[in-house]
Amino acid sequence: MEALGLFEGLQAGACEERAELVLWLLGHGFSIDQICNSFSPMLLPANRLIGDDGTVVSLRQVAQSSGVNPEFLQDLQRAIGLVRVEDPDAAVLSRADAESVVNAARLVDIGIDAAWIVVIVRQLMEGLTGAAVTMRRAALQALLSPGASELELARAFEEFTRKAKPLLVPMMDELLRVALRHSYETEAINAVERASGTVPEARDVAVAFADIVGFTRLGEKMAPADLSLVAVRLADLTRDIVVRPVQFVKTIGDAVMMVCADPLKLMMTVLELVDAAGTHDLPELRVGLAFGRAANRGGDWYGSPVNLASRVTSAAPAGTVRVAESARNAIGDPVGVEWSFAEAVRLRGVQGSVRLYEARRTDAM
């Protein structure tokens, strides 16, 4: 075993643990090549339970067995982070990984363009990667114990995966259904789209960013782990407050982004968010809101109101909601909202002077 590099960098006691693990893995049907080539041999049994049986295949083999065009297949494989294969006959891909995109490729059969499928797969993988990392952390916290050997951890991870496996597919299936239902409601098909038979590149939406005031200074006083919890609390609070049709788009470091086709509903949401920050152990927030034409790509939004809302947020004082004139005009003068002109400013990356208004909730709410 030592000649194979299995003990490289290990101390005497760790070498004994590794030898114990290797013998156990060999007894469980893993080859010495699989063990040597594995980044983490103790996870081999768990990975086998979720599809990786150690078989490697070529791009051509998968294309022929699935009937999927090899170029399209490789585009999908690249979208989930697999390496590009120059030789289609080289058996270098894990079968489980290589075949994982075949069902996605079938979406062409129901009329979805291949380029859109690649985007869908890439977005799914990005989201699932974050979830998988969090799940790994949660599993480690549940399974790690002081002084646990590699063999003990291998057995623990195998048993954990055995119990988790039947829950994963229905869990992801149900959550994707929720996401689809909500996307249908928040991205409703309008009369213009029905008349033209096309989906416009952009639509009118309100965009808001809320960020934590003084986050950089906090970073000088707090440990990185504690600082990250502040950003997590902001994201959690935002998700708690946001209700449809307002959409929580993403977190960006110390900020959150939201959009809504109804600018009033978005503004009332961010006003509530600013008021709630103090009661949820968060520093003061500041918010910028704009309205205009933006395009949705893979769940993210692009266009002038996105840039403007971000710049307005940077200019907003602590504890305020600053609204660009574009959004102020779209919102009008609803009951329960008090407006005051704040300032006219020049913002980086925005042409001309921008008139900003401050919005407050009144007792009429």
CSV table of C-alpha atoms in Angstrom, one decimal:
chain,number,residue,atom,x,y,z
A,1,MET,CA,0.0,0.0,0.0
A,2,GLU,CA,2.8,2.4,0.8
A,3,ALA,CA,4.2,2.0,-2.7
A,4,LEU,CA,0.9,3.1,-4.1
A,5,GLY,CA,1.0,6.4,-2.2
A,6,LEU,CA,-1.9,5.6,0.1
A,7,PHE,CA,0.1,6.6,3.2
A,8,GLU,CA,1.7,9.7,1.7
A,9,GLY,CA,1.9,12.6,4.3
A,10,LEU,CA,0.4,10.4,7.1
A,11,GLN,CA,1.9,9.9,10.6
A,12,ALA,CA,2.3,6.4,12.0
A,13,GLY,CA,-1.1,6.2,13.7
A,14,ALA,CA,-2.8,7.6,10.7
A,15,CYS,CA,-1.1,5.0,8.5
A,16,GLU,CA,-2.7,2.3,10.6
A,17,GLU,CA,-6.1,3.9,10.2
A,18,ARG,CA,-5.6,4.2,6.5
A,19,ALA,CA,-4.6,0.5,6.2
A,20,GLU,CA,-7.7,-0.5,8.2
A,21,LEU,CA,-9.9,1.6,5.8
A,22,VAL,CA,-8.3,0.2,2.7
A,23,LEU,CA,-8.7,-3.4,3.8
A,24,TRP,CA,-12.4,-2.7,4.6
A,25,LEU,CA,-12.9,-1.1,1.2
A,26,LEU,CA,-11.3,-4.0,-0.6
A,27,GLY,CA,-13.6,-6.3,1.3
A,28,HIS,CA,-16.6,-4.1,0.1
A,29,GLY,CA,-15.7,-4.7,-3.6
A,30,PHE,CA,-13.6,-1.6,-4.4
A,31,SER,CA,-10.5,-2.1,-6.4
A,32,ILE,CA,-7.1,-0.8,-5.4
A,33,ASP,CA,-7.2,1.5,-8.5
A,34,GLN,CA,-10.5,3.0,-7.3
A,35,ILE,CA,-9.1,3.6,-3.8
A,36,CYS,CA,-5.9,5.1,-5.1
A,37,ASN,CA,-7.7,7.4,-7.6
A,38,SER,CA,-10.3,8.6,-5.1
A,39,PHE,CA,-9.9,12.1,-3.7
A,40,SER,CA,-11.4,10.8,-0.4
A,41,PRO,CA,-11.4,7.0,-0.1
A,42,MET,CA,-13.6,7.1,3.0
A,43,LEU,CA,-16.5,8.5,0.8
A,44,LEU,CA,-16.4,5.7,-1.8
A,45,PRO,CA,-19.2,3.6,-0.2
A,46,ALA,CA,-21.5,6.7,0.2
A,47,ASN,CA,-20.8,7.8,-3.4
A,48,ARG,CA,-21.6,4.3,-4.6
A,49,LEU,CA,-25.0,4.5,-3.0
A,50,ILE,CA,-25.8,7.6,-4.9
A,51,GLY,CA,-24.8,6.3,-8.3
A,52,ASP,CA,-21.1,6.2,-8.7
A,53,ASP,CA,-20.2,2.5,-9.2
A,54,GLY,CA,-16.7,3.3,-10.4
A,55,THR,CA,-17.5,2.6,-14.1
A,56,VAL,CA,-15.9,5.0,-16.6
A,57,VAL,CA,-17.3,5.6,-20.1
A,58,SER,CA,-16.5,7.6,-23.2
A,59,LEU,CA,-18.6,10.4,-24.7
A,60,ARG,CA,-19.4,8.3,-27.7
A,61,GLN,CA,-20.7,5.4,-25.5
A,62,VAL,CA,-23.1,7.7,-23.7
A,63,ALA,CA,-24.2,9.4,-27.0
A,64,GLN,CA,-24.9,6.0,-28.6
A,65,SER,CA,-26.7,4.4,-25.7
A,66,SER,CA,-28.9,7.5,-25.1
A,67,GLY,CA,-29.4,8.7,-28.7
A,68,VAL,CA,-28.3,12.2,-27.7
A,69,ASN,CA,-26.2,14.2,-30.2
A,70,PRO,CA,-22.6,14.1,-28.9
A,71,GLU,CA,-22.0,17.9,-29.2
A,72,PHE,CA,-25.2,18.6,-27.3
A,73,LEU,CA,-24.3,16.0,-24.7
A,74,GLN,CA,-20.9,17.6,-24.2
A,75,ASP,CA,-22.4,21.1,-23.9
A,76,LEU,CA,-24.7,19.7,-21.1
A,77,GLN,CA,-21.8,18.0,-19.4
A,78,ARG,CA,-19.8,21.2,-19.5
A,79,ALA,CA,-22.8,23.0,-18.0
A,80,ILE,CA,-22.5,20.8,-14.9
A,81,GLY,CA,-18.8,21.3,-14.6
A,82,LEU,CA,-17.4,18.1,-16.3
A,83,VAL,CA,-14.1,18.5,-18.2
A,84,ARG,CA,-14.2,18.8,-22.0
A,85,VAL,CA,-13.2,15.6,-23.7
A,86,GLU,CA,-11.2,15.9,-26.9
A,87,ASP,CA,-11.3,12.2,-27.8
A,88,PRO,CA,-14.9,11.0,-27.9
A,89,ASP,CA,-13.7,7.4,-27.6
A,90,ALA,CA,-11.6,7.9,-24.5
A,91,ALA,CA,-13.2,6.3,-21.4
A,92,VAL,CA,-12.4,9.0,-18.9
A,93,LEU,CA,-15.8,10.1,-17.6
A,94,SER,CA,-17.6,8.6,-14.6
A,95,ARG,CA,-20.7,6.8,-15.9
A,96,ALA,CA,-22.8,8.4,-13.2
A,97,ASP,CA,-21.6,11.9,-14.1
A,98,ALA,CA,-21.6,11.4,-17.9
A,99,GLU,CA,-25.2,10.1,-18.0
A,100,SER,CA,-26.6,12.6,-15.4
A,101,VAL,CA,-27.6,15.0,-18.2
A,102,VAL,CA,-29.4,12.6,-20.5
A,103,ASN,CA,-32.9,13.3,-19.0
A,104,ALA,CA,-32.3,17.0,-19.4
A,105,ALA,CA,-31.5,16.4,-23.1
A,106,ARG,CA,-34.9,14.9,-23.5
A,107,LEU,CA,-36.5,18.3,-23.0
A,108,VAL,CA,-35.8,19.0,-26.7
A,109,ASP,CA,-38.6,16.4,-27.4
A,110,ILE,CA,-41.2,18.7,-25.8
A,111,GLY,CA,-40.0,21.7,-27.8
A,112,ILE,CA,-37.5,23.5,-25.6
A,113,ASP,CA,-34.5,24.9,-27.6
A,114,ALA,CA,-31.2,23.1,-26.9
A,115,ALA,CA,-29.5,26.4,-25.9
A,116,TRP,CA,-32.1,27.0,-23.2
A,117,ILE,CA,-31.7,23.5,-21.9
A,118,VAL,CA,-28.0,24.2,-21.4
A,119,VAL,CA,-28.9,27.3,-19.4
A,120,ILE,CA,-31.5,25.4,-17.3
A,121,VAL,CA,-28.9,22.7,-16.5
A,122,ARG,CA,-26.3,25.2,-15.6
A,123,GLN,CA,-28.6,27.1,-13.2
A,124,LEU,CA,-29.8,23.9,-11.6
A,125,MET,CA,-26.3,22.7,-11.0
A,126,GLU,CA,-25.3,26.1,-9.5
A,127,GLY,CA,-28.2,25.9,-7.1
A,128,LEU,CA,-27.7,22.3,-6.3
A,129,THR,CA,-24.0,22.7,-5.7
A,130,GLY,CA,-24.7,25.2,-2.9
A,131,ALA,CA,-27.3,22.9,-1.4
A,132,ALA,CA,-24.9,19.9,-1.6
A,133,VAL,CA,-22.1,21.9,0.2
A,134,THR,CA,-24.5,22.8,2.9
A,135,MET,CA,-25.8,19.3,3.2
A,136,ARG,CA,-22.2,18.0,3.5
A,137,ARG,CA,-21.6,20.5,6.3
A,138,ALA,CA,-24.7,19.4,8.1
A,139,ALA,CA,-23.8,15.7,7.7
A,140,LEU,CA,-20.3,16.4,9.0
A,141,GLN,CA,-21.7,18.2,12.0
A,142,ALA,CA,-24.0,15.2,12.7
A,143,LEU,CA,-21.4,12.5,12.2
A,144,LEU,CA,-18.0,13.8,13.3
A,145,SER,CA,-16.9,13.0,16.8
A,146,PRO,CA,-13.6,13.5,18.5
A,147,GLY,CA,-11.0,10.9,17.5
A,148,ALA,CA,-13.1,9.2,14.9
A,149,SER,CA,-11.1,7.0,12.6
A,150,GLU,CA,-11.3,7.0,8.8
A,151,LEU,CA,-13.1,3.6,8.9
A,152,GLU,CA,-15.6,4.8,11.5
A,153,LEU,CA,-16.4,7.9,9.3
A,154,ALA,CA,-16.6,5.7,6.2
A,155,ARG,CA,-19.2,3.5,7.9
A,156,ALA,CA,-21.1,6.5,9.3
A,157,PHE,CA,-21.3,8.3,5.9
A,158,GLU,CA,-22.4,5.1,4.2
A,159,GLU,CA,-25.2,4.6,6.7
A,160,PHE,CA,-26.2,8.3,6.6
A,161,THR,CA,-26.3,8.2,2.8
A,162,ARG,CA,-28.4,5.0,2.9
A,163,LYS,CA,-31.0,6.7,5.0
A,164,ALA,CA,-30.9,10.0,3.1
A,165,LYS,CA,-31.0,8.5,-0.4
A,166,PRO,CA,-34.8,7.7,-0.5
A,167,LEU,CA,-35.6,11.3,0.6
A,168,LEU,CA,-33.5,13.2,-1.9
A,169,VAL,CA,-35.4,12.6,-5.1
A,170,PRO,CA,-38.9,13.4,-3.7
A,171,MET,CA,-37.4,16.4,-1.8
A,172,MET,CA,-35.9,17.9,-5.0
A,173,ASP,CA,-38.9,17.0,-7.1
A,174,GLU,CA,-41.3,18.8,-4.7
A,175,LEU,CA,-39.1,21.8,-4.4
A,176,LEU,CA,-38.7,22.2,-8.1
A,177,ARG,CA,-42.5,21.9,-8.5
A,178,VAL,CA,-42.9,24.8,-6.0
A,179,ALA,CA,-40.3,26.9,-7.9
A,180,LEU,CA,-42.1,26.2,-11.2
A,181,ARG,CA,-45.5,27.1,-9.7
A,182,HIS,CA,-44.2,30.3,-8.3
A,183,SER,CA,-42.4,31.3,-11.5
A,184,TYR,CA,-45.6,30.8,-13.5
A,185,GLU,CA,-47.4,33.1,-11.1
A,186,THR,CA,-44.7,35.8,-10.9
A,187,GLU,CA,-43.9,35.7,-14.6
A,188,ALA,CA,-47.5,35.7,-15.9
A,189,ILE,CA,-48.1,35.7,-19.6
A,190,ASN,CA,-49.5,39.1,-20.6
A,191,ALA,CA,-51.6,40.2,-23.5
A,192,VAL,CA,-48.7,41.5,-25.6
A,193,GLU,CA,-46.9,38.2,-25.4
A,194,ARG,CA,-50.1,36.3,-26.4
A,195,ALA,CA,-50.7,38.6,-29.3
A,196,SER,CA,-47.1,38.4,-30.6
A,197,GLY,CA,-46.5,34.8,-29.8
A,198,THR,CA,-43.1,35.7,-28.4
A,199,VAL,CA,-41.5,36.3,-25.0
A,200,PRO,CA,-40.0,39.9,-24.9
A,201,GLU,CA,-36.4,40.3,-24.1
A,202,ALA,CA,-37.2,42.7,-21.3
A,203,ARG,CA,-40.2,43.8,-19.2
A,204,ASP,CA,-41.1,46.5,-16.7
A,205,VAL,CA,-40.1,45.6,-13.2
A,206,ALA,CA,-39.2,47.3,-9.9
A,207,VAL,CA,-35.8,46.4,-8.5
A,208,ALA,CA,-34.6,46.9,-5.0
A,209,PHE,CA,-31.4,46.2,-3.1
A,210,ALA,CA,-31.1,46.3,0.7
A,211,ASP,CA,-27.6,46.2,2.3
A,212,ILE,CA,-26.2,46.4,5.7
A,213,VAL,CA,-24.7,49.7,6.7
A,214,GLY,CA,-21.1,49.6,7.9
A,215,PHE,CA,-20.6,46.0,6.9
A,216,THR,CA,-16.9,46.6,6.0
A,217,ARG,CA,-16.3,48.1,9.4
A,218,LEU,CA,-18.0,45.1,11.0
A,219,GLY,CA,-15.5,42.9,9.2
A,220,GLU,CA,-12.7,44.6,11.1
A,221,LYS,CA,-14.3,43.8,14.5
A,222,MET,CA,-15.9,40.4,14.0
A,223,ALA,CA,-14.6,36.9,13.2
A,224,PRO,CA,-15.3,35.8,9.6
A,225,ALA,CA,-17.7,33.1,10.7
A,226,ASP,CA,-19.7,35.7,12.8
A,227,LEU,CA,-19.7,38.2,10.0
A,228,SER,CA,-21.1,35.6,7.6
A,229,LEU,CA,-24.0,35.0,10.1
A,230,VAL,CA,-25.0,38.6,9.9
A,231,ALA,CA,-25.4,38.3,6.1
A,232,VAL,CA,-27.3,35.0,6.6
A,233,ARG,CA,-29.7,36.7,9.1
A,234,LEU,CA,-30.4,39.4,6.5
A,235,ALA,CA,-31.2,36.8,3.8
A,236,ASP,CA,-33.4,34.8,6.2
A,237,LEU,CA,-35.3,37.9,7.4
A,238,THR,CA,-35.8,38.9,3.7
A,239,ARG,CA,-37.2,35.5,2.8
A,240,ASP,CA,-39.5,35.7,5.8
A,241,ILE,CA,-40.9,39.0,4.8
A,242,VAL,CA,-41.1,38.6,1.0
A,243,VAL,CA,-44.5,37.3,-0.3
A,244,ARG,CA,-45.6,36.9,-3.9
A,245,PRO,CA,-45.5,38.6,-6.3
A,246,VAL,CA,-42.3,40.0,-4.9
A,247,GLN,CA,-39.4,37.8,-5.7
A,248,PHE,CA,-36.2,37.3,-3.6
A,249,VAL,CA,-33.6,37.1,-6.3
A,250,LYS,CA,-30.2,36.6,-4.5
A,251,THR,CA,-27.8,37.6,-1.8
A,252,ILE,CA,-24.7,39.6,-2.8
A,253,GLY,CA,-22.3,39.6,0.1
A,254,ASP,CA,-23.9,42.0,2.6
A,255,ALA,CA,-26.9,42.8,0.4
A,256,VAL,CA,-30.1,41.2,-0.9
A,257,MET,CA,-31.9,41.8,-4.2
A,258,MET,CA,-35.6,41.7,-4.9
A,259,VAL,CA,-37.8,42.4,-7.9
A,260,CYS,CA,-41.5,42.7,-8.6
A,261,ALA,CA,-43.7,43.8,-11.5
A,262,ASP,CA,-45.7,45.8,-9.0
A,263,PRO,CA,-43.4,48.6,-7.7
A,264,LEU,CA,-45.8,49.5,-4.8
A,265,LYS,CA,-45.7,46.0,-3.4
A,266,LEU,CA,-41.9,45.9,-3.6
A,267,MET,CA,-41.6,49.2,-1.8
A,268,MET,CA,-43.9,48.2,1.0
A,269,THR,CA,-41.8,45.0,1.4
A,270,VAL,CA,-38.5,46.9,1.7
A,271,LEU,CA,-40.1,49.4,4.1
A,272,GLU,CA,-41.1,46.5,6.3
A,273,LEU,CA,-37.6,45.0,6.0
A,274,VAL,CA,-35.9,48.2,7.1
A,275,ASP,CA,-38.2,48.4,10.1
A,276,ALA,CA,-37.7,44.8,11.0
A,277,ALA,CA,-33.9,44.8,10.9
A,278,GLY,CA,-33.5,46.2,14.5
A,279,THR,CA,-35.7,43.5,16.0
A,280,HIS,CA,-33.8,40.7,14.4
A,281,ASP,CA,-30.3,41.5,15.7
A,282,LEU,CA,-29.2,43.2,12.4
A,283,PRO,CA,-27.4,46.5,11.9
A,284,GLU,CA,-29.3,49.3,10.1
A,285,LEU,CA,-30.2,48.7,6.5
A,286,ARG,CA,-30.4,51.0,3.5
A,287,VAL,CA,-32.5,50.4,0.4
A,288,GLY,CA,-32.5,51.7,-3.2
A,289,LEU,CA,-35.4,51.1,-5.5
A,290,ALA,CA,-35.8,51.8,-9.2
A,291,PHE,CA,-38.2,50.9,-12.0
A,292,GLY,CA,-37.8,50.2,-15.7
A,293,ARG,CA,-37.1,47.6,-18.4
A,294,ALA,CA,-35.0,44.6,-17.3
A,295,ALA,CA,-34.4,41.1,-18.6
A,296,ASN,CA,-34.6,37.9,-16.6
A,297,ARG,CA,-31.8,35.4,-17.5
A,298,GLY,CA,-31.6,32.2,-15.5
A,299,GLY,CA,-33.3,33.7,-12.5
A,300,ASP,CA,-31.1,36.8,-12.4
A,301,TRP,CA,-32.1,40.3,-13.7
A,302,TYR,CA,-30.2,42.6,-16.0
A,303,GLY,CA,-30.8,46.1,-17.2
A,304,SER,CA,-30.7,49.8,-16.3
A,305,PRO,CA,-33.1,49.6,-13.2
A,306,VAL,CA,-30.8,46.9,-11.7
A,307,ASN,CA,-27.8,49.2,-12.0
A,308,LEU,CA,-29.7,52.2,-10.9
A,309,ALA,CA,-31.2,50.5,-7.8
A,310,SER,CA,-27.7,49.4,-6.8
A,311,ARG,CA,-26.3,52.9,-7.2
A,312,VAL,CA,-29.2,54.4,-5.3
A,313,THR,CA,-28.6,52.0,-2.4
A,314,SER,CA,-25.0,53.1,-2.1
A,315,ALA,CA,-26.2,56.7,-1.9
A,316,ALA,CA,-29.0,56.0,0.7
A,317,PRO,CA,-28.4,57.0,4.3
A,318,ALA,CA,-28.8,54.4,7.0
A,319,GLY,CA,-32.3,53.3,7.8
A,320,THR,CA,-33.9,54.8,4.7
A,321,VAL,CA,-35.6,53.7,1.6
A,322,ARG,CA,-34.5,55.9,-1.3
A,323,VAL,CA,-36.6,55.6,-4.5
A,324,ALA,CA,-35.5,56.8,-7.9
A,325,GLU,CA,-37.9,59.1,-9.8
A,326,SER,CA,-38.7,56.3,-12.2
A,327,ALA,CA,-40.2,54.2,-9.4
A,328,ARG,CA,-41.7,57.2,-7.6
A,329,ASN,CA,-43.8,58.0,-10.7
A,330,ALA,CA,-44.8,54.4,-11.2
A,331,ILE,CA,-46.0,54.1,-7.6
A,332,GLY,CA,-48.0,57.3,-7.4
A,333,ASP,CA,-49.5,58.4,-4.1
A,334,PRO,CA,-51.0,55.4,-2.4
A,335,VAL,CA,-52.6,55.6,1.0
A,336,GLY,CA,-50.2,54.8,3.9
A,337,VAL,CA,-47.1,56.2,2.1
A,338,GLU,CA,-45.5,59.5,2.8
A,339,TRP,CA,-43.1,61.0,0.2
A,340,SER,CA,-40.4,63.6,0.6
A,341,PHE,CA,-37.9,64.8,-2.0
A,342,ALA,CA,-34.4,63.8,-0.9
A,343,GLU,CA,-31.9,65.0,-3.4
A,344,ALA,CA,-30.8,65.1,-7.0
A,345,VAL,CA,-27.5,63.3,-7.4
A,346,ARG,CA,-25.1,62.0,-10.0
A,347,LEU,CA,-24.4,58.3,-9.6
A,348,ARG,CA,-21.5,56.4,-11.0
A,349,GLY,CA,-22.5,54.6,-14.3
A,350,VAL,CA,-25.8,56.4,-14.6
A,351,GLN,CA,-26.2,59.1,-17.2
A,352,GLY,CA,-27.4,62.5,-16.0
A,353,SER,CA,-28.8,63.6,-12.6
A,354,VAL,CA,-31.2,61.3,-10.7
A,355,ARG,CA,-33.9,62.7,-8.5
A,356,LEU,CA,-34.3,60.6,-5.4
A,357,TYR,CA,-37.3,60.4,-3.0
A,358,GLU,CA,-37.6,59.0,0.5
A,359,ALA,CA,-40.6,56.8,1.3
A,360,ARG,CA,-42.0,56.3,4.8
A,361,ARG,CA,-45.0,54.3,6.0
A,362,THR,CA,-47.6,56.3,7.9
A,363,ASP,CA,-50.1,55.4,10.6
A,364,ALA,CA,-52.7,54.9,7.8
A,365,MET,CA,-51.2,51.5,7.0
